[in-house]
Short mmCIF file of C-alpha atoms and ligand atoms in Angstrom, two decimals:
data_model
loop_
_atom_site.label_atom_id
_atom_site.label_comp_id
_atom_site.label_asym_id
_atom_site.label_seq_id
_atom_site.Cartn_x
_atom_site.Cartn_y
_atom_site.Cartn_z
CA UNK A 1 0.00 0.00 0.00
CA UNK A 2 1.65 3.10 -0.71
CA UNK A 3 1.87 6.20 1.61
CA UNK A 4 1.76 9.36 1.31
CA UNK A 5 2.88 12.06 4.24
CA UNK A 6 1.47 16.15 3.54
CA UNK A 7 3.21 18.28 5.86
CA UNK A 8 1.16 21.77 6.34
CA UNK A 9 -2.93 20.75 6.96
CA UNK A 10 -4.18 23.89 5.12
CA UNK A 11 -6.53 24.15 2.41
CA UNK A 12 -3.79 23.76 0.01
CA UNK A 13 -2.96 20.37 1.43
CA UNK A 14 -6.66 19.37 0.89
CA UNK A 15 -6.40 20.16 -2.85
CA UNK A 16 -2.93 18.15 -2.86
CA UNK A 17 -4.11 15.37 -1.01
CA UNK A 18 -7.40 15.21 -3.13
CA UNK A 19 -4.82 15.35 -6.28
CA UNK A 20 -2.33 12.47 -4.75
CA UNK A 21 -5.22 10.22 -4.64
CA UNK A 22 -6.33 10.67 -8.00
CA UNK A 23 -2.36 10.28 -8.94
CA UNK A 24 -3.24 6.75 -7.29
CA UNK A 25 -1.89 7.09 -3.76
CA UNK A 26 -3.13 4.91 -1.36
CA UNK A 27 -2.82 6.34 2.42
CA UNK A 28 -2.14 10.16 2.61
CA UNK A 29 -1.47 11.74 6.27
CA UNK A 30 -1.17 14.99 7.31
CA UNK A 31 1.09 16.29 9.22
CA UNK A 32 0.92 19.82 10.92
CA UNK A 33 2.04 21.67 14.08
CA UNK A 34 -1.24 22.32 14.97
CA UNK A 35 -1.39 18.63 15.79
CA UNK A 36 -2.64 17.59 18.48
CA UNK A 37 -5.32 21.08 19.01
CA UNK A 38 -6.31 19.79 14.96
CA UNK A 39 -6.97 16.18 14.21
CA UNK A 40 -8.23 16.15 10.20
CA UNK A 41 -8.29 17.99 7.38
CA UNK A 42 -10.99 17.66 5.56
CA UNK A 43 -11.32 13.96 4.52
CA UNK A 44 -7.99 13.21 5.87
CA UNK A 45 -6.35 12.54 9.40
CA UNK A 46 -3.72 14.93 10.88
CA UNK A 47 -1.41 12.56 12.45
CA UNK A 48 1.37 14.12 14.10
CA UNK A 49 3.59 17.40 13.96
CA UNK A 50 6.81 17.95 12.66
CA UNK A 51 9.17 16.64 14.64
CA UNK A 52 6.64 13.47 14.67
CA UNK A 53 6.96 13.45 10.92
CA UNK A 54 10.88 13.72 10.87
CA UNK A 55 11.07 10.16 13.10
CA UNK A 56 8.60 8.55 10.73
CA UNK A 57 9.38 9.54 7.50
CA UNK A 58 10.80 5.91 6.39
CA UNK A 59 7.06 4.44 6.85
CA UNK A 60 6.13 6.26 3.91
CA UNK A 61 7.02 6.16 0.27
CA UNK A 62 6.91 9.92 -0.15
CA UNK A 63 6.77 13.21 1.40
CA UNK A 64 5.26 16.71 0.44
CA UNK A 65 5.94 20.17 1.83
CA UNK A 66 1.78 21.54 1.15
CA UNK A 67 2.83 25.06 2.76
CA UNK A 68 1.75 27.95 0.88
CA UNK A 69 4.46 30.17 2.22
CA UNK A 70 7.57 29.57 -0.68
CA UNK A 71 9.82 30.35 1.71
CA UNK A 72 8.97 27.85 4.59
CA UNK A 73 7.97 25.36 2.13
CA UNK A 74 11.49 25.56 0.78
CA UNK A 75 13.30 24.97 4.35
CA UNK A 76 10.89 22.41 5.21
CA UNK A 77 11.50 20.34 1.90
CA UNK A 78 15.33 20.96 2.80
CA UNK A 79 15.27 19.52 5.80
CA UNK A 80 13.04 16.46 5.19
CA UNK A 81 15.37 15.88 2.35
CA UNK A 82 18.50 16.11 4.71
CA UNK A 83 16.21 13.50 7.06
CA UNK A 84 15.95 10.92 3.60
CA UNK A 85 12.57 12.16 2.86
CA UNK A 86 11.55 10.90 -0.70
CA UNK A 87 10.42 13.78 -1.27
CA UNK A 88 7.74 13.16 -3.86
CA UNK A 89 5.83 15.23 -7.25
CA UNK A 90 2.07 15.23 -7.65
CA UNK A 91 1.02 15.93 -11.04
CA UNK A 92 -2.68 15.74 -11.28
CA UNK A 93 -4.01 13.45 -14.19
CA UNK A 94 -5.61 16.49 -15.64
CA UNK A 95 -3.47 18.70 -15.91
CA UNK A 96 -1.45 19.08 -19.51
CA UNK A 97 2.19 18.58 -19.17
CA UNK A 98 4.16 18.17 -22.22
CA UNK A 99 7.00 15.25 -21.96
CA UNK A 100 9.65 17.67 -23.10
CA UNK A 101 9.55 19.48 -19.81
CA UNK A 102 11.43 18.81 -16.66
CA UNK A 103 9.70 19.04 -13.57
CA UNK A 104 12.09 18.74 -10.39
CA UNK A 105 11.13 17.14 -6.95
CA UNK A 106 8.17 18.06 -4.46
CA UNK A 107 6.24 19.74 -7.38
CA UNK A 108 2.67 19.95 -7.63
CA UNK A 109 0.70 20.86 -10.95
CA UNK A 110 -2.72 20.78 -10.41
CA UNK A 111 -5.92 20.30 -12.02
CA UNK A 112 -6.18 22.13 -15.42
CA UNK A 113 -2.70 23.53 -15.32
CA UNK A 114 -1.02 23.46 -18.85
CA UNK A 115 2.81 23.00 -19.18
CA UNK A 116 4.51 23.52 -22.58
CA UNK A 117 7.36 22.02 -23.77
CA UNK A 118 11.03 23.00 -23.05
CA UNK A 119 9.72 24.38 -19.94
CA UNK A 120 11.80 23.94 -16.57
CA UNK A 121 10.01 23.40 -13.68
CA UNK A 122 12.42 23.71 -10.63
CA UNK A 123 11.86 22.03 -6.89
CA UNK A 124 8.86 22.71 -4.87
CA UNK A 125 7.43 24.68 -7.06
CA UNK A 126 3.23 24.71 -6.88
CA UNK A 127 1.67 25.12 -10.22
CA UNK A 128 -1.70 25.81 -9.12
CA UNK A 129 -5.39 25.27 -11.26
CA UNK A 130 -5.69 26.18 -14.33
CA UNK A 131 -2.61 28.15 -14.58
CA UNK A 132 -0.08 28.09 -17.80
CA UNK A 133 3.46 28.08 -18.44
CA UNK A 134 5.12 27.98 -21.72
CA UNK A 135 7.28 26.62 -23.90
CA UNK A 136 10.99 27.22 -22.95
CA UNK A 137 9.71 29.15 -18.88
CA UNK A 138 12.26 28.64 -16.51
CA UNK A 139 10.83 28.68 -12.68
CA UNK A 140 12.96 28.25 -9.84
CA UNK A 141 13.00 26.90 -6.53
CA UNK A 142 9.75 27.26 -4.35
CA UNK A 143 8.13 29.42 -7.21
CA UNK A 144 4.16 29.61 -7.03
CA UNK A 145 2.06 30.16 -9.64
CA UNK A 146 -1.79 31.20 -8.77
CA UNK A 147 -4.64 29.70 -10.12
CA UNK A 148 -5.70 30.74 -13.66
CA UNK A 149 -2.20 32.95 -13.86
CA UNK A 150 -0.15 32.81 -17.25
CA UNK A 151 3.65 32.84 -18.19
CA UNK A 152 3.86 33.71 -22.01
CA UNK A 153 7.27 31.83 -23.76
CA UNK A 154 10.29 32.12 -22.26
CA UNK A 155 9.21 33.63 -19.18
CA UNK A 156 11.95 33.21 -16.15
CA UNK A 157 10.82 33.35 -12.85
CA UNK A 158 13.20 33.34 -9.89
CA UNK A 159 13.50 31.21 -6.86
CA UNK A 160 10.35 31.80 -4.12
CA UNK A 161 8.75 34.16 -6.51
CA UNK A 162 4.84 34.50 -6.07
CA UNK A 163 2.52 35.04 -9.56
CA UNK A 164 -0.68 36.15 -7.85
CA UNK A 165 -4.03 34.77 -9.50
CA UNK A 166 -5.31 35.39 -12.87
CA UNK A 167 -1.97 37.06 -13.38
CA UNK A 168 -0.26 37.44 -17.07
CA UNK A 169 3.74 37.91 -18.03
CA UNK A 170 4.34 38.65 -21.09
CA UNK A 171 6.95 36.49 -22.96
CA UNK A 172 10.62 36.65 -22.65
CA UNK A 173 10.20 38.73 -19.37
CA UNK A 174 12.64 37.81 -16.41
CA UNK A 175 11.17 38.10 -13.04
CA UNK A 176 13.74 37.96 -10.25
CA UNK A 177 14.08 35.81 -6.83
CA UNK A 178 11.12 36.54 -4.63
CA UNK A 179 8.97 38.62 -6.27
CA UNK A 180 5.13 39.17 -5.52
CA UNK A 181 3.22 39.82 -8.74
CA UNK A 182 -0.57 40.59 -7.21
CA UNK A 183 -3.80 39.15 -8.27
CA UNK A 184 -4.83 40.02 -12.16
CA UNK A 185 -1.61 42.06 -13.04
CA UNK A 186 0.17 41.99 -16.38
CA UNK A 187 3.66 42.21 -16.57
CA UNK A 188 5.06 43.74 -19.34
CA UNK A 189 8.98 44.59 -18.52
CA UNK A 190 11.54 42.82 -16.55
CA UNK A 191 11.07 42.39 -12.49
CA UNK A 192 14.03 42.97 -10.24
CA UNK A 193 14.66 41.05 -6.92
CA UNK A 194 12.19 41.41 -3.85
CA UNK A 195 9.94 43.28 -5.44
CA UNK A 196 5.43 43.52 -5.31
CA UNK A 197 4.44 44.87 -8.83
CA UNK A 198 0.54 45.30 -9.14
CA UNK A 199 -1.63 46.20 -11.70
CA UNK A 200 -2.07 46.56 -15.49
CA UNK A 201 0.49 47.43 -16.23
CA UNK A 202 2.35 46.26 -13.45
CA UNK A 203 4.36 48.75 -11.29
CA UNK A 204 5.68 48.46 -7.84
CA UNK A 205 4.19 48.75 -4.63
CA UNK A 206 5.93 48.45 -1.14
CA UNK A 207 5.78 45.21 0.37
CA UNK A 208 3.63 44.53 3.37
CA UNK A 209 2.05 41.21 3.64
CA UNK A 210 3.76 39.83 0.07
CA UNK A 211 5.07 36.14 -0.45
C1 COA B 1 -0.35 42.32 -4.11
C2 COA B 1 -0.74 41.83 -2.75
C3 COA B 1 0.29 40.79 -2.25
C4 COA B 1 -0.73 43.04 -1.81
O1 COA B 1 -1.13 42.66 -0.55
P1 COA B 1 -1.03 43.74 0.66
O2 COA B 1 0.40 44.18 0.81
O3 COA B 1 -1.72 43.14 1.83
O4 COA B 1 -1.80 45.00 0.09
P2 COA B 1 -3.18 45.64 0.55
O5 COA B 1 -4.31 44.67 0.46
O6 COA B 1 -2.95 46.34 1.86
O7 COA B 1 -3.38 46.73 -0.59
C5 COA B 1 -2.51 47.86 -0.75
C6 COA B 1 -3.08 48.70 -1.87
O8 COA B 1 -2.87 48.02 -3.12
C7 COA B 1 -4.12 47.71 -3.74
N1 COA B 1 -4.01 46.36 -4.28
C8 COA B 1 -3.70 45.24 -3.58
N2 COA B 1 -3.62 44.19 -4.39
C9 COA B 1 -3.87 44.63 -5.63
C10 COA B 1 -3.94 44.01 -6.90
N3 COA B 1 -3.70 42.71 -7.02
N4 COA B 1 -4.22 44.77 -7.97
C11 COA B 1 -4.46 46.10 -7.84
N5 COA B 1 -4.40 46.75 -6.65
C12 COA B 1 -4.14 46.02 -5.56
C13 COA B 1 -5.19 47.82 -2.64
O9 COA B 1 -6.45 48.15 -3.16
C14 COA B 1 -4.60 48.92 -1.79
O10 COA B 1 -4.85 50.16 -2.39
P3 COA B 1 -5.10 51.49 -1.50
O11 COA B 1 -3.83 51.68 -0.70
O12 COA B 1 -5.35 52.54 -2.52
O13 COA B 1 -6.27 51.16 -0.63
C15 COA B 1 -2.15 41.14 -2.71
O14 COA B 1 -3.22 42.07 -2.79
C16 COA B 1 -2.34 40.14 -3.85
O15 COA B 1 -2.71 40.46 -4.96
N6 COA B 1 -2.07 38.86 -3.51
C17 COA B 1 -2.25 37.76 -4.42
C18 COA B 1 -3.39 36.87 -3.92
C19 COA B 1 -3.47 35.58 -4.67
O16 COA B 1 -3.03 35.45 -5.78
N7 COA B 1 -4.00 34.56 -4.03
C20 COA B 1 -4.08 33.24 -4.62
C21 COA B 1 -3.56 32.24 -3.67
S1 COA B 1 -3.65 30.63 -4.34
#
């Protein structure tokens, strides 16, 4: 029987969880510091916290970081890694993912998400509904792209960068390492480091509550 362990019992780790079954898992437990004060998520049980999950990560075939934060999610995956997590992918059955593109470790794509060929999907990177990325898009580590967002060709997006939902980036445009592009903006010219660009089209804001 094979098993499945989420860490981070949010609403994102529903959708995963809902997604690893339909990729055919068998078991799927949750793990989340909130354990013991919250027992399930949804459907599923919340079996332990983190440290519980770091002494019991060779019961299961694979492990997940489902934390929205990219920056968190990266240390977590990190350090189950270090631990000999497997850390695992889930790539929903319908989402569209062409075979000439490489999708690193503890990725999710999710339902209705498009990926083109020659794109580059690096680790950890969430790829959420119904989003798209083009041919030849490079994203980096920890990289999250909203639901219904779009990357035009060639796109690079750097490591624990944020594309906020129903977002567009025009092709070719380079978007540096943790960037916040907000909800419905279109990016049109090059995005340096750190930055929160909003709006059509999209300029910079100072960051308050960004990725
Ligand atoms: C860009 C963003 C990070 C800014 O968050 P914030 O720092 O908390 O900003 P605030 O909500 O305080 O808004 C600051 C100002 O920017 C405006 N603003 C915020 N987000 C905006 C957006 N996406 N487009 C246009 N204007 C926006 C607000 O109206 C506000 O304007 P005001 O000062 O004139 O009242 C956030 O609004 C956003 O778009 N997040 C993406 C959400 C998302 O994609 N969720 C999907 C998760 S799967």
């Amino acid at each position: 029987m094979s098993r499945l362990a989420i860490l981070g019992a949010s609403g994102h780790g529903k959708v995963v969880a809902d997604a690893a079954e339909c990729c055919g898992w068998q078991v799927v437990d949750f793990f989340d510091d909130a354990w013991p004060r919250v027992v399930s998520n949804g459907a599923w049980q919340v079996v332990g916290d983190t440290a519980m999950l770091k002494s019991s990560l060779q019961h299961y075939d694979g492990v997940l970081v489902a934390i929205g934060n990219n920056a968190v999610r990266y240390r977590k995956m990190l350090e189950l890694e270090e631990l000999g997590g497997r850390l695992c992918s889930i790539l929903h059955p319908a989402a569209t993912i062409s075979r000439h593109a490489v999708i690193d470790k503890g990725v999710v794509i999710l339902a209705g998400a498009v990926v083109n060929a020659g794109a580059d999907i690096g680790p950890g990177v969430i790829l959420n509904t119904s989003c798209s990325v083009d041919h030849d898009c490079v994203l980096g580590a920890c990289v999250h792209i909203s639901p219904g967002a779009r990357l035009a060709g060639g796109v690079k997006v750097g490591d624990l960068s944020w594309i906020g939902i129903g977002a567009s980036v025009r092709q070719l445009i380079n978007i540096g390492r943790h960037v916040t592009v907000g909800a419905g903006g279109v990016v049109v010219s090059d995005v340096a480091d750190s930055l929160t660009v909003i709006g059509v089209p999209a300029k910079k804001i100072s960051n308050k509550n960004a990725n």
